[in-house]
Each structure stands twice: as C-alpha cells, then as structure tokens.
CSV table of C-alpha atoms in Angstrom, one decimal:
chain,number,residue,atom,x,y,z
H,14,MET,CA,69.1,114.1,51.9
H,15,ARG,CA,72.4,115.8,52.5
H,16,THR,CA,71.3,118.9,50.7
H,17,LYS,CA,67.9,119.1,52.8
H,18,HIS,CA,69.9,118.8,55.9
H,19,PHE,CA,72.4,121.5,54.9
H,20,LEU,CA,69.4,123.8,53.9
H,21,PHE,CA,67.6,123.2,57.2
H,22,SER,CA,70.7,124.1,59.2
H,23,ILE,CA,71.4,127.3,57.2
H,24,GLY,CA,67.6,128.1,57.7
H,25,ILE,CA,68.1,127.6,61.6
H,26,LEU,CA,71.1,129.6,61.6
H,27,PHE,CA,69.6,132.6,59.8
H,28,ILE,CA,66.4,132.4,62.0
H,29,LEU,CA,68.6,132.6,65.2
H,30,ASN,CA,70.5,135.4,63.6
H,31,CYS,CA,67.3,137.4,62.8
H,32,CYS,CA,68.1,137.1,59.0
H,33,ASP,CA,66.9,135.0,56.3
H,34,MET,CA,68.0,133.5,52.9
H,35,ASP,CA,66.3,134.7,49.8
H,36,GLU,CA,66.1,131.6,47.6
H,37,ALA,CA,65.4,133.4,44.4
H,38,SER,CA,68.6,135.7,44.7
H,39,ASN,CA,70.7,133.6,47.1
H,40,LYS,CA,71.1,136.6,49.2
H,41,VAL,CA,71.0,137.2,52.9
H,42,VAL,CA,68.0,139.3,53.9
H,43,CYS,CA,67.5,140.8,57.3
H,44,PRO,CA,64.1,142.3,58.6
H,45,ASN,CA,63.7,146.0,58.5
H,46,ASP,CA,63.8,146.3,62.3
H,47,ALA,CA,67.0,144.6,62.8
H,48,SER,CA,70.5,146.1,62.7
H,49,MET,CA,73.4,143.6,62.4
H,50,VAL,CA,77.0,144.3,62.1
H,51,PHE,CA,78.8,141.7,60.0
H,52,THR,CA,82.7,141.8,60.9
H,53,TYR,CA,85.5,140.2,58.9
H,54,MET,CA,89.1,139.6,59.8
H,55,ILE,CA,91.7,139.7,56.9
H,56,ASP,CA,95.4,138.9,57.4
H,57,TYR,CA,97.5,142.0,56.7
H,58,THR,CA,100.4,140.2,54.8
H,59,THR,CA,98.5,137.5,53.0
H,60,ASN,CA,94.9,139.0,52.6
H,61,ARG,CA,93.5,135.7,53.6
H,62,PHE,CA,90.1,135.7,55.3
H,63,LEU,CA,90.7,134.7,59.0
H,64,GLY,CA,87.1,134.4,59.9
H,65,GLY,CA,84.5,136.9,61.6
H,66,TYR,CA,81.5,137.3,63.7
H,67,LYS,CA,78.2,139.2,63.9
H,68,VAL,CA,77.0,141.9,66.4
H,69,THR,CA,73.3,142.5,66.8
H,70,LEU,CA,72.6,146.1,67.7
H,71,PRO,CA,69.8,146.6,70.3
H,72,HIS,CA,67.5,148.6,67.7
H,73,TYR,CA,67.6,149.6,64.1
H,74,ILE,CA,69.9,152.5,63.0
H,75,ASP,CA,70.2,154.0,59.5
H,76,SER,CA,74.1,154.0,59.4
H,77,LEU,CA,76.8,152.7,61.7
H,78,MET,CA,78.8,155.3,63.5
H,79,PRO,CA,82.2,153.6,64.6
H,80,VAL,CA,84.1,155.5,67.2
H,81,CYS,CA,86.9,154.1,69.5
H,82,GLU,CA,88.4,154.4,72.9
H,83,TYR,CA,92.2,154.1,72.5
H,84,ASN,CA,94.9,153.9,75.2
H,85,SER,CA,98.3,154.5,73.8
H,86,PRO,CA,100.8,151.6,74.6
H,87,GLY,CA,103.8,152.9,76.5
H,88,ASP,CA,104.2,149.3,77.0
H,89,PHE,CA,100.5,148.2,77.3
H,90,GLY,CA,97.5,149.7,75.6
H,91,ASP,CA,94.2,148.9,74.0
H,92,VAL,CA,91.5,149.8,71.6
H,93,THR,CA,87.9,149.5,71.7
H,94,TRP,CA,85.6,150.2,68.7
H,95,TYR,CA,81.9,150.7,69.2
H,96,ASP,CA,78.9,152.1,67.5
H,97,LYS,CA,78.2,155.6,68.7
H,98,THR,CA,74.5,155.7,68.4
H,99,THR,CA,73.8,152.3,70.4
H,100,ASN,CA,77.0,152.3,72.4
H,101,THR,CA,77.5,148.7,71.2
H,102,ARG,CA,80.9,147.4,71.3
H,103,LEU,CA,82.1,146.0,67.8
H,104,PHE,CA,85.7,145.2,68.6
H,105,ALA,CA,88.3,145.3,71.5
H,106,GLY,CA,91.9,144.4,71.7
H,107,THR,CA,95.1,145.0,73.5
H,108,ILE,CA,98.2,146.5,72.0
H,109,ILE,CA,101.6,145.8,73.3
H,110,GLY,CA,105.0,147.6,72.7
H,111,MET,CA,107.7,145.1,72.1
H,112,GLY,CA,105.2,142.2,72.4
H,113,LYS,CA,102.0,141.1,71.0
H,114,GLY,CA,98.5,141.9,72.2
H,115,GLU,CA,95.3,140.2,71.6
H,116,ARG,CA,91.6,140.5,70.7
H,117,THR,CA,89.5,140.7,73.9
H,118,PHE,CA,86.1,141.2,72.2
H,119,PRO,CA,84.7,138.9,70.9
H,120,GLU,CA,86.2,136.2,72.7
H,121,LYS,CA,85.6,133.7,69.7
H,122,ASN,CA,85.0,134.3,66.2
H,123,ASP,CA,83.6,132.1,63.5
H,124,SER,CA,86.1,130.2,61.4
H,125,PRO,CA,86.5,130.8,57.8
H,126,ASP,CA,85.2,127.4,57.0
H,127,SER,CA,82.0,127.9,58.7
H,128,TYR,CA,81.0,130.7,56.0
H,129,THR,CA,79.0,129.7,53.0
H,130,LYS,CA,80.5,130.7,49.7
H,131,LEU,CA,78.7,131.5,46.7
H,132,ASP,CA,79.2,131.1,42.9
H,133,PHE,CA,79.2,134.9,42.2
H,134,SER,CA,80.9,137.8,43.9
H,135,SER,CA,79.2,140.7,45.7
H,136,LYS,CA,79.8,144.3,44.7
H,137,LYS,CA,82.7,146.0,46.3
H,138,PRO,CA,81.4,148.3,49.0
H,139,GLN,CA,82.7,151.9,49.5
H,140,PHE,CA,85.5,151.5,52.0
H,141,ILE,CA,86.1,154.0,54.8
H,142,SER,CA,89.4,153.8,56.7
H,143,LEU,CA,89.2,154.2,60.5
H,144,TYR,CA,91.9,155.2,62.6
H,145,HIS,CA,92.4,155.3,66.5
H,146,ASP,CA,94.2,158.5,66.5
H,147,LYS,CA,96.0,161.2,64.2
H,148,TYR,CA,99.3,159.3,64.5
H,149,ASP,CA,97.6,156.0,63.4
H,150,ASN,CA,96.5,158.0,60.2
H,151,MET,CA,99.9,158.9,59.4
H,152,ALA,CA,101.4,155.4,60.3
H,153,ASN,CA,99.1,153.5,57.8
H,154,PRO,CA,100.2,153.0,54.3
H,155,GLU,CA,98.1,153.7,51.2
H,156,VAL,CA,95.6,151.0,51.1
H,157,ASP,CA,94.5,148.9,48.3
H,158,TYR,CA,91.3,147.7,49.1
H,159,LEU,CA,90.7,145.4,46.3
H,160,PRO,CA,92.6,142.3,47.8
H,161,ILE,CA,90.9,142.7,51.1
H,162,TRP,CA,87.6,142.7,49.4
H,163,ASN,CA,88.6,139.6,47.2
H,164,ALA,CA,89.1,137.6,50.5
H,165,ILE,CA,85.4,138.0,51.5
H,166,LYS,CA,83.5,139.0,48.3
H,167,ASP,CA,81.9,135.5,47.6
H,168,LEU,CA,80.7,134.9,51.1
H,169,GLN,CA,76.8,134.6,51.6
H,170,ASP,CA,77.2,137.2,54.3
H,171,THR,CA,78.5,139.8,52.0
H,172,SER,CA,75.8,138.9,49.2
H,173,TRP,CA,73.9,142.1,49.9
H,174,SER,CA,76.7,144.5,49.5
H,175,THR,CA,76.4,147.2,46.8
H,176,ASP,CA,78.8,149.8,45.6
H,177,SER,CA,77.2,152.3,48.0
H,178,THR,CA,77.4,150.1,51.1
H,179,PRO,CA,79.8,151.6,53.6
H,180,ALA,CA,82.4,149.2,54.9
H,181,TYR,CA,84.5,150.5,57.7
H,182,ILE,CA,88.2,149.2,57.8
H,183,TYR,CA,90.6,149.2,60.6
H,184,LEU,CA,94.2,147.9,60.6
H,185,TYR,CA,94.5,146.3,64.1
H,186,ARG,CA,98.1,146.1,65.1
H,187,PRO,CA,98.6,144.2,68.6
H,188,SER,CA,102.3,144.5,68.2
H,189,VAL,CA,103.8,148.0,67.9
H,190,GLY,CA,107.3,149.5,68.3
H,191,VAL,CA,109.2,146.7,66.7
H,192,GLY,CA,105.9,145.2,65.7
H,193,ASP,CA,105.6,142.2,63.4
H,194,PRO,CA,103.2,143.0,60.5
H,195,LYS,CA,102.5,139.0,60.4
H,196,ASP,CA,100.5,139.7,63.7
H,197,TRP,CA,98.4,142.4,62.2
H,198,TYR,CA,94.9,142.1,60.4
H,199,TRP,CA,92.3,144.1,59.0
H,200,ILE,CA,88.9,144.4,60.5
H,201,VAL,CA,86.1,145.2,58.1
H,202,PHE,CA,82.6,146.5,59.7
H,203,MET,CA,79.5,146.2,57.6
H,204,LYS,CA,76.2,147.1,58.8
H,205,TYR,CA,73.0,145.5,57.5
C-alpha cells in the first residue's frame, strides 16, 4: 500500500511538471513540446547537494543559452542568470562586499530529501563554466567537476543525462571582498 501511494504521488508530481517516469528504464521523460531547466545547488566547500528547483520555459528550445546581468558590488551588487532565447529567469541573487548576499530567485527551492534517488548513476554531462564577467573568470580556480557531479548523479531528475548533455555551472559567491567560501555554492543548469 505504501509503495502504491508513493508511486501515485510521484506520478502526480511528474504530471504537474509536464514530465513522466518511464517505468522500464526508471528515467524521467518529458514531452517534446516542453523545455524544462533542472537547477541544482551544491555546496562549494563540501560538495554536498543543497537542493534545487525546476523552471519551465514558455516554449520548446533546442538548447539553453544562459546569459547574465551583473552589477558589480562596490558594497551591494547582484547577478541574474536567464535564458537568452526565451528571456526566462533561471537564478538571481545579491552579492555584498564585506557581507553576505542571498538568492532572490527563486524564493524557495526543493530540499535535498524531496529528490528521489536511484540505484544507478547517470552519465556525467559536459560541464560548461559560466562567468558573470572577465574578472570572475580570472578569480575562479580550476574546477574538478567530478565531485560536483557525484552530489547529484544518482537523482531521478538527472537520470536522462548523457555524456553529451550540456550542464552549465556557475559559482555563486554572495560574499566577496573578505568573502567566506562557506557561503558559496555551485549552481548547475541542465535543460531537458
């Protein structure tokens, strides 16, 4: 009875999100006319999965084109990432010098324990680093993507990933200047 209730709940969740679960392969499947961006947040210092959220795009697109609006923090700044083709906001947050900003979009995210884990790992996607300006590019260290991927590779929501799937990754640093890396986290955007 418990299993049926769980499967019913999962089915309702996928219907509401325009996606479905392929029972034979245990993979998420979305219709061809839908474009969904799955977003995951991973702690910078521990590579622990912090949760995520989904953004439904207004129409189908072949590929995600993340671009940003960035206001450098003298004291207060911000960054907003959106898809260039649809002008859909994907993430926004404040950046504070000598302090700590916060995510402003979305207001809430799904907790890590709300994600279904599978008994197998999906293929590591093709990571593409995002930078909010040329100085951000110079400030970021060389990135080992494997520990970041390991945090989310067994989620049902990444089950469709292949080694050619683009995964855009941005290091959100809400604290700069004397910023504390414990405040920072990776944001991974994957379009289905």
